[in-house]
Amino acid sequence: MKQTLLAVFGGRSTEHEISCKSVVNIVGNIDTEKYDVILAGITKEGEWLLADSLKSIEDGSWYNSKVHAILLPDGKLQSLLVTDEEGRMSFQKVDVIFPALHGKNGEDGTIQGLFELSRIPYVGCGVLASAVSMDKLYTKIIAETPLRSIGVRQADYVSVIGKQLEDMEDNVARVEAKFSYPVFIKPSNAGSSCGVTKAHNRQELIDGIRKAFTVDQKVLIEETIVGREVECAVFRDKDGNVKASGVGEILAAADFYDYDAKYNNPQSETDTNPEMDEKDRELIRKAAVAVFEAVDGYSLARVDFFLTKEGPVFNELNTLPGFTAISMYPMLWEAQGVSKKELIQALIDTAYTRHPENTY
């Protein structure tokens, strides 16, 4: 008997458009002999709408849907509440959820909390792992010990939090006392390099901090790491075994790999088997697993590093990485001989074994 799979996409996030591309790639590789797929899109205003097809997502017509499809937190019903344009309501039972949401309100533990309340099995990291991994500051704090134990460091930083923004003179002094220019300014809680800038002087630093504060109330100013940008995919299978893929390299067509370079610049490229010292490759894979386990990761994540002359430097962890046709996570597994269809099914399988007590 077929199961009903709910794919959730869109969201109130700066990565809304990428989510729409990811869900098309994910659902296009789901075994339709096993699953009936329901597409629930969340608009940028937070409205839950039923999309009738992948084509409606590709052409944007799903935004005009008159049918609402809202996931209920009721753990007994385990259903969507569907409301048609005449206002008639019905319940649609859901067996498993595959979120294709990136960034805030999708990758930060908020919607994972709703999934937990609904008691519906879902793909991806849980509430804790999602929340701490979305926040760059807390990821650094949690990752520090396991990384140090295996000899991998992370970029040093200065933080600016909340009301500290008002004392820009002190912020500048703290940064300049610790680092030479250029430095990177990053919102602590944002995805896909949104709000990230590179400052070459004091005025650019001030402007960058203010820009980052439009995205989040915690900001990191990091030292510049000169190195290659590399990534590793991590997967925890249904039996609890954690596996790391090979290491891929980002060849950015910009000064750094920002949002535009990732998704809008056709000159940016990826290499799923770049040349590097095998010791570095294995250290990156080991560090990726260590960070994933430190944050209590589940199902999947992509872990990003810089590869310098002195060795790898941890950058960040993404618990719901992009799943577009050009995204590194599925490409790295394909390079290992795992097709997108096999990968999607394996991820769905992990949803059912999240809780050892099997409360679903």
GROMACS .gro file of C-alpha atoms in nm:
model
  360
    1MET     CA    1   0.000   0.000   0.000
    2LYS     CA    2   0.127   0.346  -0.090
    3GLN     CA    3   0.215   0.591   0.182
    4THR     CA    4   0.140   0.962   0.174
    5LEU     CA    5   0.452   1.180   0.173
    6LEU     CA    6   0.426   1.550   0.245
    7ALA     CA    7   0.694   1.767   0.081
    8VAL     CA    8   0.716   2.110   0.243
    9PHE     CA    9   0.893   2.392   0.059
   10GLY     CA   10   0.923   2.769   0.024
   11GLY     CA   11   0.918   2.931   0.366
   12ARG     CA   12   0.973   3.270   0.524
   13SER     CA   13   1.342   3.273   0.445
   14THR     CA   14   1.595   3.450   0.228
   15GLU     CA   15   1.647   3.107   0.068
   16HIS     CA   16   1.283   3.073  -0.037
   17GLU     CA   17   1.361   3.051  -0.409
   18ILE     CA   18   1.632   2.789  -0.356
   19SER     CA   19   1.387   2.578  -0.155
   20CYS     CA   20   1.147   2.583  -0.451
   21LYS     CA   21   1.424   2.449  -0.675
   22SER     CA   22   1.526   2.188  -0.418
   23VAL     CA   23   1.177   2.043  -0.381
   24VAL     CA   24   1.145   1.997  -0.758
   25ASN     CA   25   1.469   1.798  -0.760
   26ILE     CA   26   1.371   1.595  -0.451
   27VAL     CA   27   1.015   1.508  -0.553
   28GLY     CA   28   1.126   1.437  -0.908
   29ASN     CA   29   1.337   1.153  -0.766
   30ILE     CA   30   1.080   1.001  -0.527
   31ASP     CA   31   0.948   0.654  -0.611
   32THR     CA   32   0.584   0.723  -0.703
   33GLU     CA   33   0.505   0.353  -0.681
   34LYS     CA   34   0.572   0.376  -0.307
   35TYR     CA   35   0.446   0.725  -0.228
   36ASP     CA   36   0.163   0.960  -0.308
   37VAL     CA   37   0.320   1.304  -0.278
   38ILE     CA   38   0.145   1.614  -0.145
   39LEU     CA   39   0.314   1.948  -0.209
   40ALA     CA   40   0.264   2.213   0.061
   41GLY     CA   41   0.427   2.547  -0.013
   42ILE     CA   42   0.482   2.818   0.247
   43THR     CA   43   0.479   3.169   0.103
   44LYS     CA   44   0.713   3.444   0.219
   45GLU     CA   45   0.420   3.575   0.423
   46GLY     CA   46   0.381   3.240   0.598
   47GLU     CA   47   0.068   3.118   0.416
   48TRP     CA   48   0.047   2.740   0.363
   49LEU     CA   49  -0.085   2.658   0.014
   50LEU     CA   50  -0.140   2.334  -0.173
   51ALA     CA   51   0.061   2.313  -0.495
   52ASP     CA   52  -0.101   2.086  -0.753
   53SER     CA   53   0.215   1.991  -0.944
   54LEU     CA   54   0.589   2.038  -0.976
   55LYS     CA   55   0.520   2.248  -1.285
   56SER     CA   56   0.323   2.495  -1.072
   57ILE     CA   57   0.631   2.533  -0.853
   58GLU     CA   58   0.861   2.579  -1.152
   59ASP     CA   59   0.644   2.848  -1.311
   60GLY     CA   60   0.536   3.008  -0.981
   61SER     CA   61   0.163   2.955  -1.033
   62TRP     CA   62   0.135   2.775  -0.697
   63TYR     CA   63   0.130   3.119  -0.531
   64ASN     CA   64  -0.220   3.160  -0.681
   65SER     CA   65  -0.354   2.842  -0.520
   66LYS     CA   66  -0.687   2.889  -0.340
   67VAL     CA   67  -0.644   2.570  -0.138
   68HIS     CA   68  -0.476   2.589   0.201
   69ALA     CA   69  -0.290   2.288   0.339
   70ILE     CA   70  -0.180   2.342   0.700
   71LEU     CA   71   0.011   2.086   0.903
   72LEU     CA   72  -0.163   2.027   1.236
   73PRO     CA   73   0.028   1.984   1.564
   74ASP     CA   74  -0.228   1.725   1.674
   75GLY     CA   75  -0.030   1.407   1.741
   76LYS     CA   76  -0.334   1.183   1.709
   77LEU     CA   77  -0.469   1.314   1.378
   78GLN     CA   78  -0.122   1.326   1.212
   79SER     CA   79  -0.278   1.521   0.928
   80LEU     CA   80  -0.296   1.827   0.710
   81LEU     CA   81  -0.599   2.051   0.742
   82VAL     CA   82  -0.706   2.118   0.383
   83THR     CA   83  -0.940   2.411   0.314
   84ASP     CA   84  -1.074   2.464  -0.039
   85GLU     CA   85  -1.183   2.794  -0.194
   86GLU     CA   86  -1.541   2.743  -0.074
   87GLY     CA   87  -1.416   2.709   0.281
   88ARG     CA   88  -1.482   2.335   0.309
   89MET     CA   89  -1.239   2.160   0.541
   90SER     CA   90  -1.104   1.808   0.540
   91PHE     CA   91  -0.821   1.613   0.699
   92GLN     CA   92  -0.548   1.452   0.490
   93LYS     CA   93  -0.353   1.184   0.674
   94VAL     CA   94   0.027   1.209   0.632
   95ASP     CA   95   0.270   0.919   0.681
   96VAL     CA   96   0.606   1.091   0.639
   97ILE     CA   97   0.739   1.443   0.581
   98PHE     CA   98   1.029   1.550   0.359
   99PRO     CA   99   1.112   1.916   0.427
  100ALA     CA  100   1.291   2.100   0.149
  101LEU     CA  101   1.327   2.416   0.356
  102HIS     CA  102   1.648   2.613   0.396
  103GLY     CA  103   1.739   2.893   0.633
  104LYS     CA  104   1.527   3.058   0.899
  105ASN     CA  105   1.196   2.896   0.993
  106GLY     CA  106   1.292   2.586   0.798
  107GLU     CA  107   1.640   2.476   0.903
  108ASP     CA  108   1.658   2.628   1.251
  109GLY     CA  109   1.447   2.388   1.457
  110THR     CA  110   1.121   2.584   1.445
  111ILE     CA  111   0.935   2.371   1.193
  112GLN     CA  112   1.107   2.060   1.328
  113GLY     CA  113   0.926   2.134   1.654
  114LEU     CA  114   0.596   2.129   1.466
  115PHE     CA  115   0.689   1.796   1.308
  116GLU     CA  116   0.764   1.655   1.654
  117LEU     CA  117   0.427   1.773   1.787
  118SER     CA  118   0.248   1.617   1.489
  119ARG     CA  119   0.421   1.282   1.561
  120ILE     CA  120   0.475   1.232   1.189
  121PRO     CA  121   0.813   1.083   1.086
  122TYR     CA  122   1.030   1.340   0.906
  123VAL     CA  123   1.359   1.360   0.720
  124GLY     CA  124   1.644   1.565   0.859
  125CYS     CA  125   1.800   1.679   1.183
  126GLY     CA  126   1.590   1.727   1.496
  127VAL     CA  127   1.511   2.043   1.691
  128LEU     CA  128   1.839   2.073   1.884
  129ALA     CA  129   2.075   1.993   1.597
  130SER     CA  130   1.884   2.221   1.362
  131ALA     CA  131   1.880   2.513   1.605
  132VAL     CA  132   2.246   2.506   1.708
  133SER     CA  133   2.374   2.435   1.358
  134MET     CA  134   2.181   2.727   1.212
  135ASP     CA  135   2.351   2.959   1.459
  136LYS     CA  136   2.715   3.006   1.359
  137LEU     CA  137   2.818   3.130   1.704
  138TYR     CA  138   2.680   2.829   1.890
  139THR     CA  139   2.808   2.589   1.625
  140LYS     CA  140   3.158   2.722   1.692
  141ILE     CA  141   3.117   2.679   2.067
  142ILE     CA  142   2.993   2.319   2.038
  143ALA     CA  143   3.239   2.216   1.764
  144GLU     CA  144   3.550   2.352   1.934
  145THR     CA  145   3.631   2.052   2.156
  146PRO     CA  146   3.576   1.766   1.906
  147LEU     CA  147   3.764   1.956   1.638
  148ARG     CA  148   4.059   2.028   1.866
  149SER     CA  149   4.075   1.662   1.964
  150ILE     CA  150   4.147   1.563   1.603
  151GLY     CA  151   4.371   1.859   1.520
  152VAL     CA  152   4.136   2.076   1.314
  153ARG     CA  153   4.087   2.441   1.397
  154GLN     CA  154   3.812   2.686   1.306
  155ALA     CA  155   3.826   3.052   1.203
  156ASP     CA  156   3.884   3.289   1.497
  157TYR     CA  157   3.615   3.553   1.548
  158VAL     CA  158   3.477   3.852   1.735
  159SER     CA  159   3.106   3.863   1.813
  160VAL     CA  160   2.870   4.161   1.817
  161ILE     CA  161   2.544   4.084   1.997
  162GLY     CA  162   2.229   4.293   2.041
  163LYS     CA  163   2.294   4.631   2.202
  164GLN     CA  164   2.665   4.606   2.131
  165LEU     CA  165   2.573   4.739   1.787
  166GLU     CA  166   2.523   5.082   1.950
  167ASP     CA  167   2.890   5.107   2.045
  168MET     CA  168   3.044   5.080   1.701
  169GLU     CA  169   3.368   5.238   1.817
  170ASP     CA  170   3.422   4.951   2.063
  171ASN     CA  171   3.327   4.694   1.801
  172VAL     CA  172   3.582   4.832   1.558
  173ALA     CA  173   3.849   4.849   1.828
  174ARG     CA  174   3.795   4.485   1.927
  175VAL     CA  175   3.817   4.368   1.568
  176GLU     CA  176   4.123   4.576   1.479
  177ALA     CA  177   4.302   4.464   1.797
  178LYS     CA  178   4.261   4.101   1.694
  179PHE     CA  179   4.273   4.091   1.313
  180SER     CA  180   4.424   4.260   1.014
  181TYR     CA  181   4.201   4.349   0.720
  182PRO     CA  182   4.033   4.200   0.529
  183VAL     CA  183   3.778   4.032   0.757
  184PHE     CA  184   3.446   3.862   0.694
  185ILE     CA  185   3.122   3.978   0.858
  186LYS     CA  186   2.848   3.717   0.897
  187PRO     CA  187   2.502   3.713   1.054
  188SER     CA  188   2.512   3.433   1.311
  189ASN     CA  189   2.169   3.302   1.214
  190ALA     CA  190   2.129   3.305   0.837
  191GLY     CA  191   2.167   3.059   0.554
  192SER     CA  192   2.340   3.045   0.218
  193SER     CA  193   2.580   3.334   0.285
  194CYS     CA  194   2.294   3.585   0.308
  195GLY     CA  195   2.411   3.914   0.459
  196VAL     CA  196   2.778   3.814   0.444
  197THR     CA  197   3.030   4.079   0.340
  198LYS     CA  198   3.407   4.118   0.320
  199ALA     CA  199   3.561   4.430   0.475
  200HIS     CA  200   3.893   4.567   0.358
  201ASN     CA  201   3.892   4.874   0.582
  202ARG     CA  202   3.719   5.035   0.882
  203GLN     CA  203   3.427   5.188   0.690
  204GLU     CA  204   3.350   4.862   0.512
  205LEU     CA  205   3.361   4.688   0.850
  206ILE     CA  206   3.106   4.929   0.995
  207ASP     CA  207   2.883   4.901   0.689
  208GLY     CA  208   2.912   4.523   0.692
  209ILE     CA  209   2.819   4.494   1.061
  210ARG     CA  210   2.512   4.710   1.005
  211LYS     CA  211   2.411   4.507   0.701
  212ALA     CA  212   2.451   4.180   0.893
  213PHE     CA  213   2.230   4.318   1.171
  214THR     CA  214   1.944   4.354   0.923
  215VAL     CA  215   1.949   3.973   0.905
  216ASP     CA  216   2.022   3.875   1.266
  217GLN     CA  217   2.091   4.025   1.609
  218LYS     CA  218   2.412   3.825   1.652
  219VAL     CA  219   2.701   3.895   1.415
  220LEU     CA  220   3.043   3.734   1.378
  221ILE     CA  221   3.350   3.907   1.240
  222GLU     CA  222   3.595   3.638   1.133
  223GLU     CA  223   3.958   3.634   1.032
  224THR     CA  224   4.018   3.579   0.663
  225ILE     CA  225   4.123   3.224   0.589
  226VAL     CA  226   4.324   3.188   0.270
  227GLY     CA  227   4.241   2.850   0.131
  228ARG     CA  228   4.029   2.638  -0.100
  229GLU     CA  229   3.658   2.610  -0.020
  230VAL     CA  230   3.571   2.243   0.025
  231GLU     CA  231   3.265   2.054   0.145
  232CYS     CA  232   3.177   1.708   0.272
  233ALA     CA  233   2.833   1.541   0.282
  234VAL     CA  234   2.735   1.343   0.591
  235PHE     CA  235   2.457   1.084   0.616
  236ARG     CA  236   2.328   0.886   0.916
  237ASP     CA  237   2.155   0.573   0.787
  238LYS     CA  238   1.846   0.402   0.929
  239ASP     CA  239   2.068   0.182   1.149
  240GLY     CA  240   2.244   0.482   1.302
  241ASN     CA  241   2.571   0.450   1.111
  242VAL     CA  242   2.728   0.783   1.013
  243LYS     CA  243   2.899   0.801   0.675
  244ALA     CA  244   3.097   1.077   0.508
  245SER     CA  245   3.112   1.125   0.133
  246GLY     CA  246   3.419   1.228  -0.057
  247VAL     CA  247   3.532   1.591  -0.048
  248GLY     CA  248   3.414   1.843  -0.307
  249GLU     CA  249   3.561   2.180  -0.396
  250ILE     CA  250   3.384   2.506  -0.473
  251LEU     CA  251   3.536   2.710  -0.755
  252ALA     CA  252   3.363   3.041  -0.693
  253ALA     CA  253   3.331   3.297  -0.970
  254ALA     CA  254   3.345   3.580  -0.718
  255ASP     CA  255   3.570   3.716  -0.444
  256PHE     CA  256   3.398   3.472  -0.208
  257TYR     CA  257   3.118   3.217  -0.234
  258ASP     CA  258   2.820   3.440  -0.152
  259TYR     CA  259   2.454   3.376  -0.234
  260ASP     CA  260   2.482   3.521  -0.584
  261ALA     CA  261   2.794   3.320  -0.664
  262LYS     CA  262   2.621   3.002  -0.545
  263TYR     CA  263   2.299   3.028  -0.737
  264ASN     CA  264   2.310   3.304  -0.998
  265ASN     CA  265   2.662   3.302  -1.144
  266PRO     CA  266   2.702   3.029  -1.408
  267GLN     CA  267   3.082   3.063  -1.383
  268SER     CA  268   3.085   2.912  -1.033
  269GLU     CA  269   3.175   2.545  -1.054
  270THR     CA  270   3.204   2.240  -0.831
  271ASP     CA  271   3.454   1.955  -0.841
  272THR     CA  272   3.348   1.636  -0.663
  273ASN     CA  273   3.695   1.482  -0.674
  274PRO     CA  274   3.955   1.761  -0.648
  275GLU     CA  275   4.324   1.692  -0.615
  276MET     CA  276   4.453   1.719  -0.257
  277ASP     CA  277   4.672   1.537  -0.009
  278GLU     CA  278   4.495   1.218   0.098
  279LYS     CA  279   4.573   1.295   0.462
  280ASP     CA  280   4.382   1.623   0.429
  281ARG     CA  281   4.093   1.449   0.253
  282GLU     CA  282   4.057   1.192   0.531
  283LEU     CA  283   4.095   1.456   0.802
  284ILE     CA  284   3.813   1.660   0.647
  285ARG     CA  285   3.589   1.351   0.634
  286LYS     CA  286   3.673   1.268   0.996
  287ALA     CA  287   3.610   1.626   1.109
  288ALA     CA  288   3.278   1.638   0.922
  289VAL     CA  289   3.153   1.333   1.110
  290ALA     CA  290   3.285   1.467   1.442
  291VAL     CA  291   3.099   1.798   1.407
  292PHE     CA  292   2.782   1.623   1.288
  293GLU     CA  293   2.782   1.396   1.592
  294ALA     CA  294   2.871   1.682   1.829
  295VAL     CA  295   2.553   1.870   1.737
  296ASP     CA  296   2.347   1.547   1.755
  297GLY     CA  297   2.296   1.540   1.379
  298TYR     CA  298   2.048   1.308   1.211
  299SER     CA  299   1.973   1.206   0.851
  300LEU     CA  300   2.189   1.452   0.664
  301ALA     CA  301   2.415   1.755   0.672
  302ARG     CA  302   2.682   1.924   0.463
  303VAL     CA  303   2.995   2.036   0.645
  304ASP     CA  304   3.209   2.314   0.497
  305PHE     CA  305   3.582   2.375   0.538
  306PHE     CA  306   3.869   2.583   0.406
  307LEU     CA  307   4.173   2.383   0.297
  308THR     CA  308   4.484   2.587   0.376
  309LYS     CA  309   4.855   2.512   0.346
  310GLU     CA  310   4.848   2.422   0.716
  311GLY     CA  311   4.551   2.188   0.677
  312PRO     CA  312   4.170   2.207   0.691
  313VAL     CA  313   3.983   2.478   0.885
  314PHE     CA  314   3.619   2.419   0.981
  315ASN     CA  315   3.375   2.681   0.849
  316GLU     CA  316   3.011   2.579   0.910
  317LEU     CA  317   2.751   2.302   0.904
  318ASN     CA  318   2.422   2.299   0.709
  319THR     CA  319   2.151   2.059   0.830
  320LEU     CA  320   1.923   2.096   0.526
  321PRO     CA  321   2.168   2.168   0.245
  322GLY     CA  322   2.056   2.273  -0.099
  323PHE     CA  323   1.917   1.994  -0.314
  324THR     CA  324   1.905   2.168  -0.649
  325ALA     CA  325   2.047   2.013  -0.965
  326ILE     CA  326   2.379   2.193  -0.897
  327SER     CA  327   2.394   2.144  -0.519
  328MET     CA  328   2.698   1.976  -0.370
  329TYR     CA  329   2.521   1.738  -0.129
  330PRO     CA  330   2.354   1.512  -0.389
  331MET     CA  331   2.646   1.553  -0.628
  332LEU     CA  332   2.894   1.424  -0.371
  333TRP     CA  333   2.690   1.108  -0.315
  334GLU     CA  334   2.643   1.058  -0.689
  335ALA     CA  335   3.022   1.069  -0.720
  336GLN     CA  336   3.024   0.777  -0.473
  337GLY     CA  337   2.784   0.580  -0.692
  338VAL     CA  338   2.464   0.667  -0.504
  339SER     CA  339   2.196   0.793  -0.744
  340LYS     CA  340   1.956   1.071  -0.647
  341LYS     CA  341   1.670   0.820  -0.632
  342GLU     CA  342   1.868   0.592  -0.400
  343LEU     CA  343   1.972   0.885  -0.184
  344ILE     CA  344   1.617   1.020  -0.153
  345GLN     CA  345   1.483   0.678  -0.054
  346ALA     CA  346   1.760   0.630   0.201
  347LEU     CA  347   1.679   0.969   0.353
  348ILE     CA  348   1.309   0.883   0.374
  349ASP     CA  349   1.402   0.555   0.545
  350THR     CA  350   1.581   0.750   0.821
  351ALA     CA  351   1.258   0.930   0.913
  352TYR     CA  352   1.109   0.617   1.068
  353THR     CA  353   1.399   0.535   1.298
  354ARG     CA  354   1.451   0.878   1.456
  355HIS     CA  355   1.316   0.778   1.799
  356PRO     CA  356   1.438   0.447   1.946
  357GLU     CA  357   1.112   0.408   2.137
  358ASN     CA  358   0.931   0.406   1.801
  359THR     CA  359   0.658   0.644   1.918
  360TYR     CA  360   0.532   0.722   1.570
   0.00000   0.00000   0.00000
